[in-house]
Amino acid sequence: MAKNTMMRAVQYNTYGGGAAALKHVELQVPSPKQDEVLLKMEATSINPFDLRIQKGIVWPFLPRKFPHIPGIDAAGEVFEVGSGVKNFKAGDKVVAVLFNICGGGLAEFAVAKENLTVSRPPEVTAFQGAVLPIAGLAAHECLLRTPGFNYEKTGQQLNLLITAASGGVGQYAVQLAKLGNAHVTATCGARNLDLVKSLGADEVIDYKTPDGAALKSPSGRKYDAVIHCATGFPWSTFKPNLSTNGKVFDITPTPRVFMTNALQKLTFSKKQLVPLLMTPKKEKLDFLLNFVKEGKIKAVVDSIHPLSKAEEAWAKSIDGHATGKIIVEP
């Protein structure tokens, strides 16, 4: 690409500030390094992890520098490849995870590492690809860490609880769990009960009811694992609802979660609160993308926003009541 070619982007210059801190700018289109591809963005989606980065919760790891262009999920078309890239060429449709110093998906162009980029089948739209990476991988990772779970539906049926099941991670957790050997109990708001049932959940509870607040299974089941996508539940609420070796995977862990987990390990507790720490892998993203291609999992999209109104999408995500994923397109 010619030097000094410009693109529109959205960035912030310091920690905090929420949607008001996002600034619309024109920047030079980045050049891909040897092991990178330059993407012409088609869509990105906003994740709770993006908000945690802005709040400084993952300091000093991310962001690598300011100003920072947020957005980790990416669907786009390869525009240019680095000299060492072997598996992609200009014109290829792809899905990628954007963990790099040049910034993220709230821009017209972004660079992605080849080893975090996968080909997007023609059956998968840009929107379907853009909402999958972080949310889908988080749900998949929790299931892979659940002892006894498998996608072959063999062995004993497991009892799983998924909180905030109408959110970005929750929607994928329900669908993926039902592809395996799991009975799924799910919580969500009253307006989303039918949606979560349609995703395959066996039992759905309104989180504002007494049973929902107590996380009790309507059929009296004890949970072998909980994929905890909500906030505000203490360990004391989970513990009586778990099976003997039950695990609670917290996808947005706070320092208290890490402290609780450390204490449980020291005391050899069989029931554990586990902070989810995930390293995205190309092979796992490709595995999930094949499920999308085959129609086995679908994306629930809350809203779609143009890049020019990215702050509205950001504010909606901060509000925390989106049904499914929030998309931004250039």
Short mmCIF file of C-alpha atoms in Angstrom, two decimals:
data_model
loop_
_atom_site.label_atom_id
_atom_site.label_comp_id
_atom_site.label_asym_id
_atom_site.label_seq_id
_atom_site.Cartn_x
_atom_site.Cartn_y
_atom_site.Cartn_z
CA MET A 1 0.00 0.00 0.00
CA ALA A 2 1.24 3.49 -0.79
CA LYS A 3 2.82 5.32 2.10
CA ASN A 4 0.73 7.95 3.89
CA THR A 5 -2.54 6.31 2.88
CA MET A 6 -5.00 7.33 5.58
CA MET A 7 -7.86 5.54 7.34
CA ARG A 8 -10.60 6.40 9.80
CA ALA A 9 -10.23 4.95 13.28
CA VAL A 10 -11.49 5.33 16.86
CA GLN A 11 -9.04 5.45 19.76
CA TYR A 12 -8.59 6.55 23.37
CA ASN A 13 -5.57 8.19 24.94
CA THR A 14 -5.65 7.08 28.58
CA TYR A 15 -7.37 4.69 30.98
CA GLY A 16 -11.00 5.30 31.94
CA GLY A 17 -13.55 7.68 30.54
CA GLY A 18 -15.97 5.21 28.97
CA ALA A 19 -17.62 6.08 25.68
CA ALA A 20 -16.86 9.78 26.09
CA ALA A 21 -13.13 9.03 25.88
CA LEU A 22 -13.37 7.57 22.37
CA LYS A 23 -11.96 9.91 19.72
CA HIS A 24 -12.49 9.78 15.96
CA VAL A 25 -9.19 10.26 14.13
CA GLU A 26 -7.49 9.81 10.78
CA LEU A 27 -4.34 7.70 10.90
CA GLN A 28 -1.90 6.15 8.48
CA VAL A 29 -2.88 2.65 7.44
CA PRO A 30 -0.52 0.23 9.26
CA SER A 31 1.90 -1.95 7.32
CA PRO A 32 1.98 -5.69 8.06
CA LYS A 33 5.16 -7.13 9.52
CA GLN A 34 6.69 -10.35 8.25
CA ASP A 35 4.21 -12.61 10.06
CA GLU A 36 1.13 -10.37 9.72
CA VAL A 37 -1.72 -9.71 7.33
CA LEU A 38 -3.34 -6.33 6.73
CA LEU A 39 -7.12 -6.58 6.84
CA LYS A 40 -9.67 -4.32 5.24
CA MET A 41 -12.17 -4.48 8.06
CA GLU A 42 -15.74 -5.60 7.42
CA ALA A 43 -16.89 -5.83 11.04
CA THR A 44 -15.76 -6.05 14.65
CA SER A 45 -17.68 -6.69 17.86
CA ILE A 46 -17.28 -5.29 21.34
CA ASN A 47 -16.51 -7.60 24.26
CA PRO A 48 -16.48 -7.01 28.04
CA PHE A 49 -12.73 -7.61 27.79
CA ASP A 50 -12.41 -4.48 25.63
CA LEU A 51 -14.03 -2.49 28.44
CA ARG A 52 -11.71 -4.05 31.02
CA ILE A 53 -8.71 -2.96 28.96
CA GLN A 54 -9.96 0.63 28.93
CA LYS A 55 -10.55 0.56 32.69
CA GLY A 56 -6.93 -0.50 33.27
CA ILE A 57 -7.88 -3.86 34.79
CA VAL A 58 -5.35 -5.75 32.64
CA TRP A 59 -2.53 -3.23 33.15
CA PRO A 60 0.43 -3.53 32.48
CA PHE A 61 -0.27 -6.10 29.76
CA LEU A 62 -2.81 -4.21 27.65
CA PRO A 63 -2.91 -1.82 26.03
CA ARG A 64 0.71 -1.94 24.94
CA LYS A 65 0.73 1.82 24.37
CA PHE A 66 -1.47 4.91 24.05
CA PRO A 67 -3.27 6.02 22.02
CA HIS A 68 -5.04 2.68 21.67
CA ILE A 69 -7.50 1.49 19.01
CA PRO A 70 -9.83 -1.01 20.74
CA GLY A 71 -11.51 -4.05 19.23
CA ILE A 72 -10.16 -7.62 19.37
CA ASP A 73 -12.63 -9.50 17.15
CA ALA A 74 -12.20 -9.02 13.41
CA ALA A 75 -13.79 -10.12 10.16
CA GLY A 76 -12.41 -8.74 6.95
CA GLU A 77 -10.62 -9.21 3.66
CA VAL A 78 -6.87 -9.64 3.37
CA PHE A 79 -5.53 -6.52 1.68
CA GLU A 80 -1.79 -7.15 1.96
CA VAL A 81 0.43 -9.85 3.46
CA GLY A 82 3.80 -9.74 5.18
CA SER A 83 6.82 -11.29 3.48
CA GLY A 84 6.71 -14.42 5.65
CA VAL A 85 3.00 -15.17 5.34
CA LYS A 86 2.37 -18.50 3.60
CA ASN A 87 -1.32 -19.31 4.05
CA PHE A 88 -3.12 -16.13 2.94
CA LYS A 89 -3.19 -13.82 -0.04
CA ALA A 90 -4.91 -10.56 -0.95
CA GLY A 91 -8.64 -11.05 -1.38
CA ASP A 92 -9.03 -13.88 1.14
CA LYS A 93 -11.97 -13.55 3.55
CA VAL A 94 -10.86 -14.20 7.13
CA VAL A 95 -11.69 -14.02 10.83
CA ALA A 96 -8.98 -12.97 13.28
CA VAL A 97 -8.11 -12.15 16.85
CA LEU A 98 -6.31 -8.80 17.06
CA PHE A 99 -3.73 -8.92 19.84
CA ASN A 100 -1.01 -6.57 18.64
CA ILE A 101 0.63 -3.22 19.27
CA CYS A 102 -0.88 -1.54 16.20
CA GLY A 103 -4.39 -1.53 17.61
CA GLY A 104 -7.66 -3.18 16.98
CA GLY A 105 -10.85 -3.41 15.01
CA LEU A 106 -12.43 0.04 15.41
CA ALA A 107 -10.78 1.17 12.19
CA GLU A 108 -11.04 0.74 8.45
CA PHE A 109 -7.85 -1.36 8.41
CA ALA A 110 -6.10 -3.52 11.01
CA VAL A 111 -3.15 -5.91 11.12
CA ALA A 112 -3.45 -9.45 12.46
CA LYS A 113 -0.90 -12.16 13.19
CA GLU A 114 -1.07 -15.00 10.69
CA ASN A 115 -1.19 -17.49 13.58
CA LEU A 116 -4.37 -15.86 14.91
CA THR A 117 -6.12 -15.63 11.54
CA VAL A 118 -8.37 -18.28 9.96
CA SER A 119 -10.06 -18.55 6.59
CA ARG A 120 -13.76 -17.62 6.57
CA PRO A 121 -15.90 -20.04 4.56
CA PRO A 122 -18.32 -18.47 2.07
CA GLU A 123 -21.21 -19.84 4.17
CA VAL A 124 -20.17 -17.57 7.07
CA THR A 125 -21.00 -13.86 6.83
CA ALA A 126 -18.74 -11.08 8.08
CA PHE A 127 -21.13 -10.42 10.96
CA GLN A 128 -21.17 -14.09 11.96
CA GLY A 129 -17.39 -14.11 11.89
CA ALA A 130 -16.95 -10.86 13.76
CA VAL A 131 -18.98 -11.90 16.80
CA LEU A 132 -17.35 -15.31 17.24
CA PRO A 133 -13.70 -15.06 18.36
CA ILE A 134 -13.50 -13.91 21.99
CA ALA A 135 -17.04 -14.87 23.05
CA GLY A 136 -16.99 -18.24 21.32
CA LEU A 137 -13.47 -19.10 22.45
CA ALA A 138 -14.27 -18.19 26.08
CA ALA A 139 -17.32 -20.47 26.11
CA HIS A 140 -15.41 -23.26 24.36
CA GLU A 141 -12.49 -22.97 26.80
CA CYS A 142 -14.77 -23.31 29.84
CA LEU A 143 -16.26 -26.48 28.38
CA LEU A 144 -12.86 -27.95 27.53
CA ARG A 145 -11.82 -27.42 31.17
CA THR A 146 -14.96 -29.12 32.49
CA PRO A 147 -14.00 -32.69 33.50
CA GLY A 148 -16.00 -35.24 31.53
CA PHE A 149 -17.38 -32.87 28.89
CA ASN A 150 -17.08 -33.87 25.24
CA TYR A 151 -18.69 -33.04 21.90
CA GLU A 152 -19.21 -36.74 21.08
CA LYS A 153 -22.04 -36.90 23.66
CA THR A 154 -20.46 -39.94 25.26
CA GLY A 155 -20.16 -40.77 28.94
CA GLN A 156 -22.25 -39.46 31.79
CA GLN A 157 -24.48 -36.43 31.19
CA LEU A 158 -23.15 -33.37 33.01
CA ASN A 159 -25.27 -30.69 34.66
CA LEU A 160 -24.18 -27.18 33.65
CA LEU A 161 -25.35 -23.75 34.74
CA ILE A 162 -24.79 -20.77 32.44
CA THR A 163 -25.47 -17.32 33.89
CA ALA A 164 -26.32 -14.29 31.71
CA ALA A 165 -27.09 -16.78 28.96
CA SER A 166 -28.48 -14.15 26.57
CA GLY A 167 -25.18 -12.25 26.49
CA GLY A 168 -22.26 -12.65 24.11
CA VAL A 169 -20.47 -15.54 25.82
CA GLY A 170 -23.61 -17.03 27.32
CA GLN A 171 -25.33 -17.56 23.96
CA TYR A 172 -22.39 -19.58 22.67
CA ALA A 173 -21.98 -21.47 25.95
CA VAL A 174 -25.58 -22.72 25.77
CA GLN A 175 -25.29 -23.83 22.15
CA LEU A 176 -21.87 -25.48 22.52
CA ALA A 177 -22.87 -27.26 25.72
CA LYS A 178 -25.91 -28.74 23.99
CA LEU A 179 -23.68 -30.07 21.21
CA GLY A 180 -22.03 -32.16 23.93
CA ASN A 181 -23.08 -34.33 26.83
CA ALA A 182 -24.67 -31.62 28.98
CA HIS A 183 -27.99 -30.74 30.56
CA VAL A 184 -28.11 -26.93 30.60
CA THR A 185 -29.75 -24.69 33.16
CA ALA A 186 -29.51 -21.01 32.19
CA THR A 187 -30.31 -17.65 33.74
CA CYS A 188 -31.32 -14.46 31.94
CA GLY A 189 -33.80 -11.60 32.16
CA ALA A 190 -37.51 -12.21 31.68
CA ARG A 191 -37.54 -10.68 28.18
CA ASN A 192 -34.98 -13.22 26.94
CA LEU A 193 -36.42 -16.45 28.36
CA ASP A 194 -37.79 -17.61 25.00
CA LEU A 195 -34.58 -16.71 23.19
CA VAL A 196 -32.41 -18.77 25.55
CA LYS A 197 -34.83 -21.70 25.28
CA SER A 198 -34.54 -21.47 21.49
CA LEU A 199 -30.75 -21.78 21.80
CA GLY A 200 -31.26 -25.18 23.41
CA ALA A 201 -31.26 -24.62 27.20
CA ASP A 202 -33.16 -27.34 29.07
CA GLU A 203 -34.15 -25.06 31.97
CA VAL A 204 -34.25 -21.26 31.92
CA ILE A 205 -34.64 -19.10 35.04
CA ASP A 206 -35.42 -15.40 35.34
CA TYR A 207 -32.49 -14.11 37.38
CA LYS A 208 -34.77 -11.69 39.25
CA THR A 209 -36.93 -14.46 40.75
CA PRO A 210 -36.01 -16.06 44.13
CA ASP A 211 -34.77 -19.25 42.42
CA GLY A 212 -32.85 -17.19 39.89
CA ALA A 213 -31.17 -15.14 42.61
CA ALA A 214 -30.28 -18.36 44.43
CA LEU A 215 -29.18 -20.05 41.17
CA LYS A 216 -31.30 -23.11 41.99
CA SER A 217 -32.10 -25.64 39.29
CA PRO A 218 -35.88 -26.03 38.85
CA SER A 219 -35.36 -29.80 38.73
CA GLY A 220 -33.12 -29.83 41.80
CA ARG A 221 -29.88 -30.66 39.96
CA LYS A 222 -26.44 -29.96 41.35
CA TYR A 223 -24.10 -28.38 38.83
CA ASP A 224 -20.90 -30.08 37.71
CA ALA A 225 -19.78 -26.78 36.21
CA VAL A 226 -20.96 -23.19 36.01
CA ILE A 227 -20.00 -20.85 33.17
CA HIS A 228 -20.43 -17.58 35.01
CA CYS A 229 -21.01 -14.75 32.56
CA ALA A 230 -22.81 -12.42 34.98
CA THR A 231 -21.49 -10.33 37.87
CA GLY A 232 -22.48 -9.83 41.48
CA PHE A 233 -22.85 -13.41 42.78
CA PRO A 234 -20.71 -14.32 45.81
CA TRP A 235 -19.12 -17.75 46.18
CA SER A 236 -21.59 -18.53 48.97
CA THR A 237 -24.41 -18.52 46.40
CA PHE A 238 -22.66 -21.00 44.12
CA LYS A 239 -21.29 -23.44 46.69
CA PRO A 240 -24.54 -25.17 47.84
CA ASN A 241 -25.61 -25.63 44.19
CA LEU A 242 -22.47 -27.50 43.10
CA SER A 243 -21.85 -31.22 42.84
CA THR A 244 -19.01 -32.72 44.90
CA ASN A 245 -16.31 -31.60 42.45
CA GLY A 246 -18.20 -28.70 40.91
CA LYS A 247 -16.32 -25.84 39.27
CA VAL A 248 -17.38 -22.24 38.62
CA PHE A 249 -15.59 -20.63 35.67
CA ASP A 250 -15.67 -16.84 36.02
CA ILE A 251 -15.14 -15.25 32.60
CA THR A 252 -14.51 -11.74 34.00
CA PRO A 253 -12.57 -12.47 37.19
CA THR A 254 -11.89 -9.78 39.79
CA PRO A 255 -8.97 -9.80 42.26
CA ARG A 256 -11.33 -11.37 44.82
CA VAL A 257 -11.90 -14.32 42.47
CA PHE A 258 -8.14 -14.94 42.22
CA MET A 259 -7.82 -14.74 46.01
CA THR A 260 -10.70 -17.18 46.54
CA ASN A 261 -9.20 -19.60 44.02
CA ALA A 262 -5.79 -19.45 45.71
CA LEU A 263 -7.32 -20.16 49.13
CA GLN A 264 -9.33 -23.09 47.76
CA LYS A 265 -6.17 -24.62 46.28
CA LEU A 266 -4.35 -24.23 49.61
CA THR A 267 -7.19 -25.98 51.43
CA PHE A 268 -7.59 -28.68 48.74
CA SER A 269 -11.22 -27.74 48.20
CA LYS A 270 -13.01 -29.99 45.70
CA LYS A 271 -15.45 -27.22 44.80
CA GLN A 272 -13.61 -24.34 43.17
CA LEU A 273 -14.09 -20.85 41.75
CA VAL A 274 -11.82 -20.73 38.68
CA PRO A 275 -10.78 -17.47 36.98
CA LEU A 276 -10.80 -17.92 33.21
CA LEU A 277 -7.46 -16.97 31.72
CA MET A 278 -7.57 -17.71 28.00
CA THR A 279 -4.94 -17.66 25.28
CA PRO A 280 -6.64 -17.61 21.86
CA LYS A 281 -5.58 -20.42 19.54
CA LYS A 282 -6.01 -20.52 15.78
CA GLU A 283 -6.99 -24.19 15.82
CA LYS A 284 -9.80 -23.60 18.32
CA LEU A 285 -11.16 -20.64 16.37
CA ASP A 286 -11.16 -22.71 13.19
CA PHE A 287 -12.98 -25.51 15.06
CA LEU A 288 -15.74 -23.11 16.14
CA LEU A 289 -15.97 -21.49 12.71
CA ASN A 290 -16.72 -24.91 11.26
CA PHE A 291 -19.67 -25.22 13.68
CA VAL A 292 -20.96 -21.88 12.32
CA LYS A 293 -20.48 -23.07 8.74
CA GLU A 294 -22.47 -26.24 9.48
CA GLY A 295 -25.26 -24.27 11.14
CA LYS A 296 -24.67 -25.93 14.52
CA ILE A 297 -24.20 -22.62 16.34
CA LYS A 298 -25.59 -19.22 15.43
CA ALA A 299 -24.90 -15.66 16.38
CA VAL A 300 -27.39 -13.55 18.30
CA VAL A 301 -26.78 -9.91 17.34
CA ASP A 302 -28.07 -7.15 19.58
CA SER A 303 -27.30 -4.18 17.33
CA ILE A 304 -25.12 -2.97 14.44
CA HIS A 305 -23.45 0.44 14.49
CA PRO A 306 -21.36 2.34 11.91
CA LEU A 307 -17.81 3.25 12.85
CA SER A 308 -18.91 6.90 12.87
CA LYS A 309 -21.10 6.07 15.90
CA ALA A 310 -18.77 3.67 17.67
CA GLU A 311 -19.25 5.51 20.96
CA GLU A 312 -22.93 4.52 20.92
CA ALA A 313 -21.95 0.86 20.59
CA TRP A 314 -19.40 1.30 23.39
CA ALA A 315 -21.98 2.89 25.69
CA LYS A 316 -24.46 0.11 24.96
CA SER A 317 -21.86 -2.47 25.91
CA ILE A 318 -21.06 -0.63 29.15
CA ASP A 319 -24.77 -0.64 30.00
CA GLY A 320 -24.51 -4.43 30.25
CA HIS A 321 -28.00 -5.38 29.05
CA ALA A 322 -27.33 -6.26 25.41
CA THR A 323 -28.98 -9.38 24.04
CA GLY A 324 -26.17 -11.05 22.13
CA LYS A 325 -23.30 -9.21 20.48
CA ILE A 326 -22.81 -5.57 19.52
CA ILE A 327 -21.26 -5.06 16.07
CA VAL A 328 -19.41 -2.08 14.59
CA GLU A 329 -18.82 -1.89 10.83
CA PRO A 330 -16.65 0.63 8.96
#
